[in-house]
CSV table of C-alpha atoms and ligand atoms in Angstrom, one decimal:
chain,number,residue,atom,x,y,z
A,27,UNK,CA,226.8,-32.7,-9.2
A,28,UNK,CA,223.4,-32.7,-7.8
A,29,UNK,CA,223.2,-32.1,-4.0
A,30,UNK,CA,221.5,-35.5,-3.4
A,31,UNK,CA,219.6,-33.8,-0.4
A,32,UNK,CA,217.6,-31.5,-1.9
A,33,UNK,CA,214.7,-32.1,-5.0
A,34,UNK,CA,215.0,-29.6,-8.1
A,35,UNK,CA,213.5,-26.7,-6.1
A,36,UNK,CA,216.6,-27.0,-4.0
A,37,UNK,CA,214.0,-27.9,-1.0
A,38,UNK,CA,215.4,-30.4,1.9
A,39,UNK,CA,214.0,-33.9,0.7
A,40,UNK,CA,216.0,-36.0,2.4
A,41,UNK,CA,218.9,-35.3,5.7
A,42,UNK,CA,221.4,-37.1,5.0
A,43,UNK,CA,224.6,-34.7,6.3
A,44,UNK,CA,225.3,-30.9,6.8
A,45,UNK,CA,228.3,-31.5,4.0
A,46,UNK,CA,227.0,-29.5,1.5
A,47,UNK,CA,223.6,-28.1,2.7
A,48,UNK,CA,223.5,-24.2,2.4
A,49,UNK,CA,223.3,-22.3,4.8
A,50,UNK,CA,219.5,-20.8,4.5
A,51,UNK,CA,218.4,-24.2,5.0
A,52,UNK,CA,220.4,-24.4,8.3
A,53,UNK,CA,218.9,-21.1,9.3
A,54,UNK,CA,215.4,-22.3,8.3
A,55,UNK,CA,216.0,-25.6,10.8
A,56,UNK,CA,217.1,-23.7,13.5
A,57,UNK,CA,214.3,-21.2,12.8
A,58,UNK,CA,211.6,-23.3,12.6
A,59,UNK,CA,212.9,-25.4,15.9
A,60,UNK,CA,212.9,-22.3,17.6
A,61,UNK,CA,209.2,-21.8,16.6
A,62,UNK,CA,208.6,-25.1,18.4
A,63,UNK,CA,210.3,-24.2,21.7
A,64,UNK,CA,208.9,-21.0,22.0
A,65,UNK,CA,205.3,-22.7,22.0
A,66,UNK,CA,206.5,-23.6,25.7
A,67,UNK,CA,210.2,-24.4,27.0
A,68,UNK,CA,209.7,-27.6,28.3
A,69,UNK,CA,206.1,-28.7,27.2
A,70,UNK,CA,206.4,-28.9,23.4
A,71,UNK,CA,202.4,-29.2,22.2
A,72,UNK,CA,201.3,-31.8,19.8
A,73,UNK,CA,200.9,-29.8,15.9
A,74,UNK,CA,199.2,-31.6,13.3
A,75,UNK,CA,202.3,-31.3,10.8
A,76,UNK,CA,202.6,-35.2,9.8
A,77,UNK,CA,199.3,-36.3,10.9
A,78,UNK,CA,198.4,-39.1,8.9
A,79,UNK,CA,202.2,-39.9,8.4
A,80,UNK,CA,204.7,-43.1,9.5
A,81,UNK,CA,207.9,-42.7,10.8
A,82,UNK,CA,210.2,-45.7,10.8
A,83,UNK,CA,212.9,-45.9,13.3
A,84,UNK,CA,215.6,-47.9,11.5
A,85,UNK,CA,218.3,-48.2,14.4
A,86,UNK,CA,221.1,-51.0,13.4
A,87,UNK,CA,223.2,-49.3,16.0
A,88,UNK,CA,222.6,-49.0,19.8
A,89,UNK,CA,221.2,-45.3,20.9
A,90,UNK,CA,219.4,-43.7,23.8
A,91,UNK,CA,218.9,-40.3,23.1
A,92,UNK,CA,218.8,-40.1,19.3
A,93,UNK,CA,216.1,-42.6,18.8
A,94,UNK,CA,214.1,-41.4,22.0
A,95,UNK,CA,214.0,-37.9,20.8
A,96,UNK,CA,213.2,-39.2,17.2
A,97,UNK,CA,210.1,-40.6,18.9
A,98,UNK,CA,209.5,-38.0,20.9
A,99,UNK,CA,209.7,-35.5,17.6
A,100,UNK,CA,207.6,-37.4,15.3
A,101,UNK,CA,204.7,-37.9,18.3
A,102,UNK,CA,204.3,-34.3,18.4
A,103,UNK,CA,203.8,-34.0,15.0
A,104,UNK,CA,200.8,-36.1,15.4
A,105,UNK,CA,203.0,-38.9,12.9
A,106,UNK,CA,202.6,-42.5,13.8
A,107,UNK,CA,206.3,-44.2,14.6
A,108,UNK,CA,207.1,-47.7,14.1
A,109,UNK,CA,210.3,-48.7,16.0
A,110,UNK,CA,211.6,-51.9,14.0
A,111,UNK,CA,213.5,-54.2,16.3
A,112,UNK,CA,216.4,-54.7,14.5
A,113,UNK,CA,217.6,-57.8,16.3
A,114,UNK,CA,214.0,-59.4,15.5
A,115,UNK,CA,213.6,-58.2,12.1
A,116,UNK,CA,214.4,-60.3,8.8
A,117,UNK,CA,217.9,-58.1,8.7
A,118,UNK,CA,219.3,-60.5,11.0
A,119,UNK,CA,218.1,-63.6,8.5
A,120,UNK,CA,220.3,-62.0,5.9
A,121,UNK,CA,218.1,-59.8,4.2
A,122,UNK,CA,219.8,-56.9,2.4
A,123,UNK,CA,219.1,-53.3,3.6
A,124,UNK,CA,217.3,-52.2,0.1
A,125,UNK,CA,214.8,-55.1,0.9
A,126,UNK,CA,213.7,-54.1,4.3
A,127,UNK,CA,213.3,-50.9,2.7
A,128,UNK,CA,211.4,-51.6,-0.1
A,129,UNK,CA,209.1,-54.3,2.7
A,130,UNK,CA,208.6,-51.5,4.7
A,131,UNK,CA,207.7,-48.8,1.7
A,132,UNK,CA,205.3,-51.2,0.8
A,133,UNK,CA,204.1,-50.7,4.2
A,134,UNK,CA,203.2,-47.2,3.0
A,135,UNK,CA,206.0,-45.7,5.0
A,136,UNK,CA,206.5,-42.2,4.7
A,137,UNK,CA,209.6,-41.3,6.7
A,138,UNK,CA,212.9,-43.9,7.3
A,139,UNK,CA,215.5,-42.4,10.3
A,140,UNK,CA,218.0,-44.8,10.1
A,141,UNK,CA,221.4,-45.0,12.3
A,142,UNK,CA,223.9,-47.9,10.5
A,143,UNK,CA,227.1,-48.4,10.9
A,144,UNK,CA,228.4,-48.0,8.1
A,145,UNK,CA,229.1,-44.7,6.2
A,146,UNK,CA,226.8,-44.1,3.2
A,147,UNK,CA,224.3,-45.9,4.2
A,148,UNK,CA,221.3,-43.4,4.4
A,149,UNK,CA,222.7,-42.0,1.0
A,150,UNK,CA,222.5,-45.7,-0.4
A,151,UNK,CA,218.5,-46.0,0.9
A,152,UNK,CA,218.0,-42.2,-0.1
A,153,UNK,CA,219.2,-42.7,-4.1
A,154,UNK,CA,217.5,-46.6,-3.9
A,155,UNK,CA,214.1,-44.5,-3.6
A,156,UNK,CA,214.7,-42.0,-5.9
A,157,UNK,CA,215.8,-43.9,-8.5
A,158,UNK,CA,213.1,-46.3,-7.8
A,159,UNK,CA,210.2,-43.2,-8.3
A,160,UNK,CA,209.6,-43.6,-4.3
A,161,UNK,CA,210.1,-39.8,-4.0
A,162,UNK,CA,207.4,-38.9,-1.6
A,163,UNK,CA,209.7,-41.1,1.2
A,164,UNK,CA,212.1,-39.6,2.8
A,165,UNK,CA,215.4,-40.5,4.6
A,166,UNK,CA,217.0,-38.9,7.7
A,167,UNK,CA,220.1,-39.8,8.4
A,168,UNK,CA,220.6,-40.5,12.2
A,169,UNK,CA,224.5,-41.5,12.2
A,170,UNK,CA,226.2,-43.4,10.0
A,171,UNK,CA,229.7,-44.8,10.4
A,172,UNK,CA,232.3,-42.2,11.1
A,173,UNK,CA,230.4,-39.9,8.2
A,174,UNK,CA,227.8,-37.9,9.6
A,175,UNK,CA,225.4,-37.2,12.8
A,176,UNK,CA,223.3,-34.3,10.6
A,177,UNK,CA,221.0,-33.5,13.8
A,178,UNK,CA,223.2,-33.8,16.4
A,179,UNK,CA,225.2,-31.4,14.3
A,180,UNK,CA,222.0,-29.0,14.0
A,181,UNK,CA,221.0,-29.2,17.8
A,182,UNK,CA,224.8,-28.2,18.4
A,183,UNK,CA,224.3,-24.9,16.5
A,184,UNK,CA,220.9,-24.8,18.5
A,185,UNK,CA,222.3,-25.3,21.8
A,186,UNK,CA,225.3,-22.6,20.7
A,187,UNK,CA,222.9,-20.0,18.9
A,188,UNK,CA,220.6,-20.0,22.0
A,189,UNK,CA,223.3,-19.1,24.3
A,190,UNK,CA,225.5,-17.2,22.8
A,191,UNK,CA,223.4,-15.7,19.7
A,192,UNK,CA,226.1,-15.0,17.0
A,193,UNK,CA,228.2,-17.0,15.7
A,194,UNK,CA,230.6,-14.8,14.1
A,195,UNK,CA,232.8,-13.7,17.5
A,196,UNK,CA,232.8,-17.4,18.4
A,197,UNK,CA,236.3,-19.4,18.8
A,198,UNK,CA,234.6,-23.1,19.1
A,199,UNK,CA,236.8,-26.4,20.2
A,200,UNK,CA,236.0,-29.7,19.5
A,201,UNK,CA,238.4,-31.8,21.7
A,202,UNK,CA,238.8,-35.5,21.6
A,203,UNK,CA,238.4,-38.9,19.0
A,204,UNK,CA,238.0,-36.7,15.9
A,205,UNK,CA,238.8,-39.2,13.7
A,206,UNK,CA,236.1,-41.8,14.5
A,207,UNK,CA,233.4,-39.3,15.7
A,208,UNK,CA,230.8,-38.3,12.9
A,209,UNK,CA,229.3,-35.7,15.4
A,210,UNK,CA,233.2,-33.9,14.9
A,211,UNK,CA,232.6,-33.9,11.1
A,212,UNK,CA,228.9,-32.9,11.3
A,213,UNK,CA,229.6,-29.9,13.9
A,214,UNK,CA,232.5,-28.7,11.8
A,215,UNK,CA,230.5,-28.1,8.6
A,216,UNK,CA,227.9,-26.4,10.4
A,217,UNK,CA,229.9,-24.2,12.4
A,218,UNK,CA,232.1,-23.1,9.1
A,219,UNK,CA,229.0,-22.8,7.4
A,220,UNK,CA,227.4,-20.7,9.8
A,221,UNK,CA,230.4,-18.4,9.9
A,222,UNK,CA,232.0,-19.6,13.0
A,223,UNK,CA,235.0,-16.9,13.9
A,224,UNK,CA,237.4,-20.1,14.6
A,225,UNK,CA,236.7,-23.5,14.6
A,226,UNK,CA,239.6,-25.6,16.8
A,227,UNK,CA,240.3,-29.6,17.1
A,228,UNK,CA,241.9,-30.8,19.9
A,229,UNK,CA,243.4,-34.1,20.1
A,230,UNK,CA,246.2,-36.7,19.8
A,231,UNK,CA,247.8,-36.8,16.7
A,232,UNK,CA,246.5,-40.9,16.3
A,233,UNK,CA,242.6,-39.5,17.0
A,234,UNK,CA,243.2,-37.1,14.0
A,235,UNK,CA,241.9,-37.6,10.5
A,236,UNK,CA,243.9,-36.0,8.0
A,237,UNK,CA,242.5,-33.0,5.7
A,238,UNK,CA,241.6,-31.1,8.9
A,239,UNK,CA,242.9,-27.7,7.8
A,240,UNK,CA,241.5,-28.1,5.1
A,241,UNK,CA,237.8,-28.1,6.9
A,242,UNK,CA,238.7,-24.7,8.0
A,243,UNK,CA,239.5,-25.6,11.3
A,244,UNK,CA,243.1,-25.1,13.5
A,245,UNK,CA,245.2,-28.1,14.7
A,246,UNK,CA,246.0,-27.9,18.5
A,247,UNK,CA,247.5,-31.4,20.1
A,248,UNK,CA,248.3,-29.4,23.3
A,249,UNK,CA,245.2,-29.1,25.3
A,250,UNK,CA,245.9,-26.7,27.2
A,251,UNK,CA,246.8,-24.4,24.0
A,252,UNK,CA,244.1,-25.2,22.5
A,253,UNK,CA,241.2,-24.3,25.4
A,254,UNK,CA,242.9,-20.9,25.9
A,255,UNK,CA,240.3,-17.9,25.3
A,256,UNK,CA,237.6,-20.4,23.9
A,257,UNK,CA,233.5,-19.6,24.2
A,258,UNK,CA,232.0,-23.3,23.4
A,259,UNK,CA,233.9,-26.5,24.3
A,260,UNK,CA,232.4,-29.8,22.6
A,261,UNK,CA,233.9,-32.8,23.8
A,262,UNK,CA,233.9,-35.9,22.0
A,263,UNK,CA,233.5,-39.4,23.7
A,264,UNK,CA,236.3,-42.4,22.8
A,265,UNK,CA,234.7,-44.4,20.0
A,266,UNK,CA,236.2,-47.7,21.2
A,267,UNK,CA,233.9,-49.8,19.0
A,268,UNK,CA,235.4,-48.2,15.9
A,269,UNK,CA,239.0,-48.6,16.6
A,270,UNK,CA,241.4,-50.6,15.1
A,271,UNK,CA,244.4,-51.8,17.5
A,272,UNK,CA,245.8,-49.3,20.1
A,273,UNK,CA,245.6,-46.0,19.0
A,274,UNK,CA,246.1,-44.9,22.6
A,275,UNK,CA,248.6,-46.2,25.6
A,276,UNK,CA,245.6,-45.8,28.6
A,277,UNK,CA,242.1,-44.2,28.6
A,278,UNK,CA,244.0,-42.9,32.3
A,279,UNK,CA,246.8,-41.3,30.0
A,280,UNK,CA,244.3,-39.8,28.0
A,281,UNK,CA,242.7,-38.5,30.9
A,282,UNK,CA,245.3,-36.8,31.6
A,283,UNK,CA,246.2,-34.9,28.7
A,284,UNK,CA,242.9,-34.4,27.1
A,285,UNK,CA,240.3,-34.7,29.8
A,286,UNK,CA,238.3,-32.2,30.4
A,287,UNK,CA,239.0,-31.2,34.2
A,288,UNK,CA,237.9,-28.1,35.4
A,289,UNK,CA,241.7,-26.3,36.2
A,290,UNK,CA,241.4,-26.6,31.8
A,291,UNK,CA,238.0,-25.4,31.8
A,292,UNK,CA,239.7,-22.3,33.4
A,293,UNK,CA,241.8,-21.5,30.8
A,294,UNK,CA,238.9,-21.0,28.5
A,295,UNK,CA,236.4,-17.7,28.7
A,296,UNK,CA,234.4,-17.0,32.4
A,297,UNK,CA,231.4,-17.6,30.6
A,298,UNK,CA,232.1,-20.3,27.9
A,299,UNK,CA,229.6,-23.6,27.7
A,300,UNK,CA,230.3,-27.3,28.0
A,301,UNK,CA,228.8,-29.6,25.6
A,302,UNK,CA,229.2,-33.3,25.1
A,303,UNK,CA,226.8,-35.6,22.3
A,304,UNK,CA,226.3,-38.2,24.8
A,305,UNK,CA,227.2,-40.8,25.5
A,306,UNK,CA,229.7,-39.4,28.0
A,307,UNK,CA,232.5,-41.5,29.8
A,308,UNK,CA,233.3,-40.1,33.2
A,309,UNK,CA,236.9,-40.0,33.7
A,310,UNK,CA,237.7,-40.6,30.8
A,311,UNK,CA,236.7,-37.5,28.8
A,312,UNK,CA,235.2,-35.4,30.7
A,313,UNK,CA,235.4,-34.8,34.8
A,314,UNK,CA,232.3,-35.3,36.5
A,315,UNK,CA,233.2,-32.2,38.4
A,316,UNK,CA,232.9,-30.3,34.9
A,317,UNK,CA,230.1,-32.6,33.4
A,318,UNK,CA,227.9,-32.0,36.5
A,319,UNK,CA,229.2,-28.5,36.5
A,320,UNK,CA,227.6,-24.6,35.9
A,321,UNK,CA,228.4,-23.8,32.5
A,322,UNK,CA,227.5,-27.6,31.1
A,323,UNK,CA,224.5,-27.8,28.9
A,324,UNK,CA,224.8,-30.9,28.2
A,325,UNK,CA,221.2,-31.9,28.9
A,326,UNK,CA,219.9,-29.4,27.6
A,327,UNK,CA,221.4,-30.2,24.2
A,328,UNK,CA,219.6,-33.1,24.5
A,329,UNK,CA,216.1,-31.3,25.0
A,330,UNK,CA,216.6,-28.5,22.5
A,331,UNK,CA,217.0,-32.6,19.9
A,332,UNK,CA,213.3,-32.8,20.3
A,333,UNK,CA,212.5,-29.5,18.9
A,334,UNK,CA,215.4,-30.0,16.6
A,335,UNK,CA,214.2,-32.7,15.0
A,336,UNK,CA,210.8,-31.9,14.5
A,337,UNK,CA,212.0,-29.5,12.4
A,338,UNK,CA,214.0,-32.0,10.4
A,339,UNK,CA,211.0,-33.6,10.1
A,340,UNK,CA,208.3,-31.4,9.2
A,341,UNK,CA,210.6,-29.6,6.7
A,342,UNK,CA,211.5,-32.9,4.9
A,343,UNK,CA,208.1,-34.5,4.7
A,344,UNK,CA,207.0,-30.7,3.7
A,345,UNK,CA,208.8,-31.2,0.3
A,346,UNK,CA,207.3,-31.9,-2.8
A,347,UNK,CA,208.9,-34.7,-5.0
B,403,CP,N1,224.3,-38.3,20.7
B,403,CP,C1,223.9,-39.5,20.4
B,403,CP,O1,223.8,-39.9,19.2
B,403,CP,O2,223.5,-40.3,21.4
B,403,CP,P1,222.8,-41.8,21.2
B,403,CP,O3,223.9,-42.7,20.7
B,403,CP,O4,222.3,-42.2,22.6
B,403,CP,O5,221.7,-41.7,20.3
């Protein structure tokens, strides 16, 4: 089947999930992003690349650092964004999703980065404008559901490249609400992709989708196993909005058997990172002692998004139909 990502040159048309996306292109993303941080570390200067361009935000979920960044990204590329209020638009009159989309295409939108919570979503608006001849706009998937978080995946691999260079002597845990958490899913077909030496989950067998092993990824439901000898720790927040019943007996239980404290950060390596998507519970997840701590680059995950996603960006609305 056709990788609906890419056009017939196998060029990056729409982001819509790492699932599937080779691995040059990955490179290329993180390659290119690293052209735009190395233009200054913190001051990232404005380059004509979408000049002339619009960028709709699309948010139907709540974000801070996702749709910030998006902003931020799309400035610097000289694009002009349009955040819809979501809450003000027709959506919220009952107007289907393929609607607003085809109202705002005939906006001339160029660019849609939508967050929805449900899974599919940005693959449902991606093949509505393909198979409506609306190829030259493109769709970047900014979370849906419990499927995907594509750039939060890609300024993982960022945040991990950077430090630690190479990914193929990395043992990399992802500890928490796997089963809800589309940043989980996203981060594990990057890191396999990327040749990742071992990729671990850590979590209570309720917050555990099965099908894991067959990721490529080992099992732990000890914590303390599971952290031993590690280099990158990604902790994953509770995703309370998406859970049905009581999966868990008390976010103070889970504390203590899968927060992050930092007598378990000591059993991973001296020099392994700390890094969290955001946003991060305190206490529940993740001690502040450890969140706060020296070998958390949590916010710097957060700036490396900005030249993340103007890579997204300028690669996708660089493709031809
Ligand atoms: N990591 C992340 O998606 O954060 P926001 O929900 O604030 O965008």
């Amino acid at each position: 089947m056709k990788n609906p990502q890419l056009n017939k040159n196998g060029e990056l048309q729409h982001l819509l999930g790492i699932d599937g996306l080779p691995k040059s292109i990955i490179n290329h993303i993180l390659d290119t992003a690293s052209s735009f941080v190395s233009i200054g570390e913190r001051e990232l200067k404005k380059v004509p690349l979408m000049h002339g361009k619009s960028v709709f935000n699309l948010f139907f979920e709540n974000s801070t650092r996702t749709r910030t960044t998006f902003e931020i990204a799309a400035k610097r590329l000289s694009a002009d964004v349009i955040n819809l209020n979501i809450a003000a638009s027709s959506a919220s009159k009952g107007e289907s999703l393929l609607d607003t989309i085809d109202n705002l295409a005939a906006m001339h939108a160029d660019m849609f980065v939508v967050r929805h919570a449900t899974s599919g979503a940005p693959f449902l608006l991606a093949q509505h404008l393909n198979d409506t001849k609306q190829h030259h706009v493109h769709v970047v998937n900014a979370g849906d559901g419990r499927h995907e978080h594509p750039t939060q995946g890609l300024l993982d691999m960022y945040t991990i490249r950077h430090y630690k260079k190479d990914f193929s002597n990395l043992t990399v845990a992802i500890v928490g609400d796997v089963l809800h958490s589309r940043v989980a899913r996203s981060d594990i077909h990057a890191l396999t992709t990327l040749g990742a030496a071992e990729v671990r989950v850590i979590g209570p067998r309720t917050l555990l989708p099965g099908g894991l092993e067959q990721m490529g990824v080992r099992v732990f439901t000890n914590m303390n196993e599971g952290l031993k000898g590690v280099d990158v720790v990604i902790m994953l927040r509770l995703q309370n909005e998406r859970m049905n019943g009581a999966l868990l007996p008390s976010t103070q239980e889970y504390f203590k058997q899968y927060g992050l404290t930092p007598e378990r950060l000591a059993l991973a390596k001296p020099d392994a990172i700390v890094m969290h998507p955001g946003p991060m519970n305190r206490g529940v997840e993740i001690d502040s002692a450890v969140a706060d701590g020296p070998q958390a680059v949590i916010l710097s995950q957060v700036t490396f998004g900005i030249a993340v996603r103007m890579a997204v960006m300028s690669i996708v609305s660089g493709s031809n139909a």
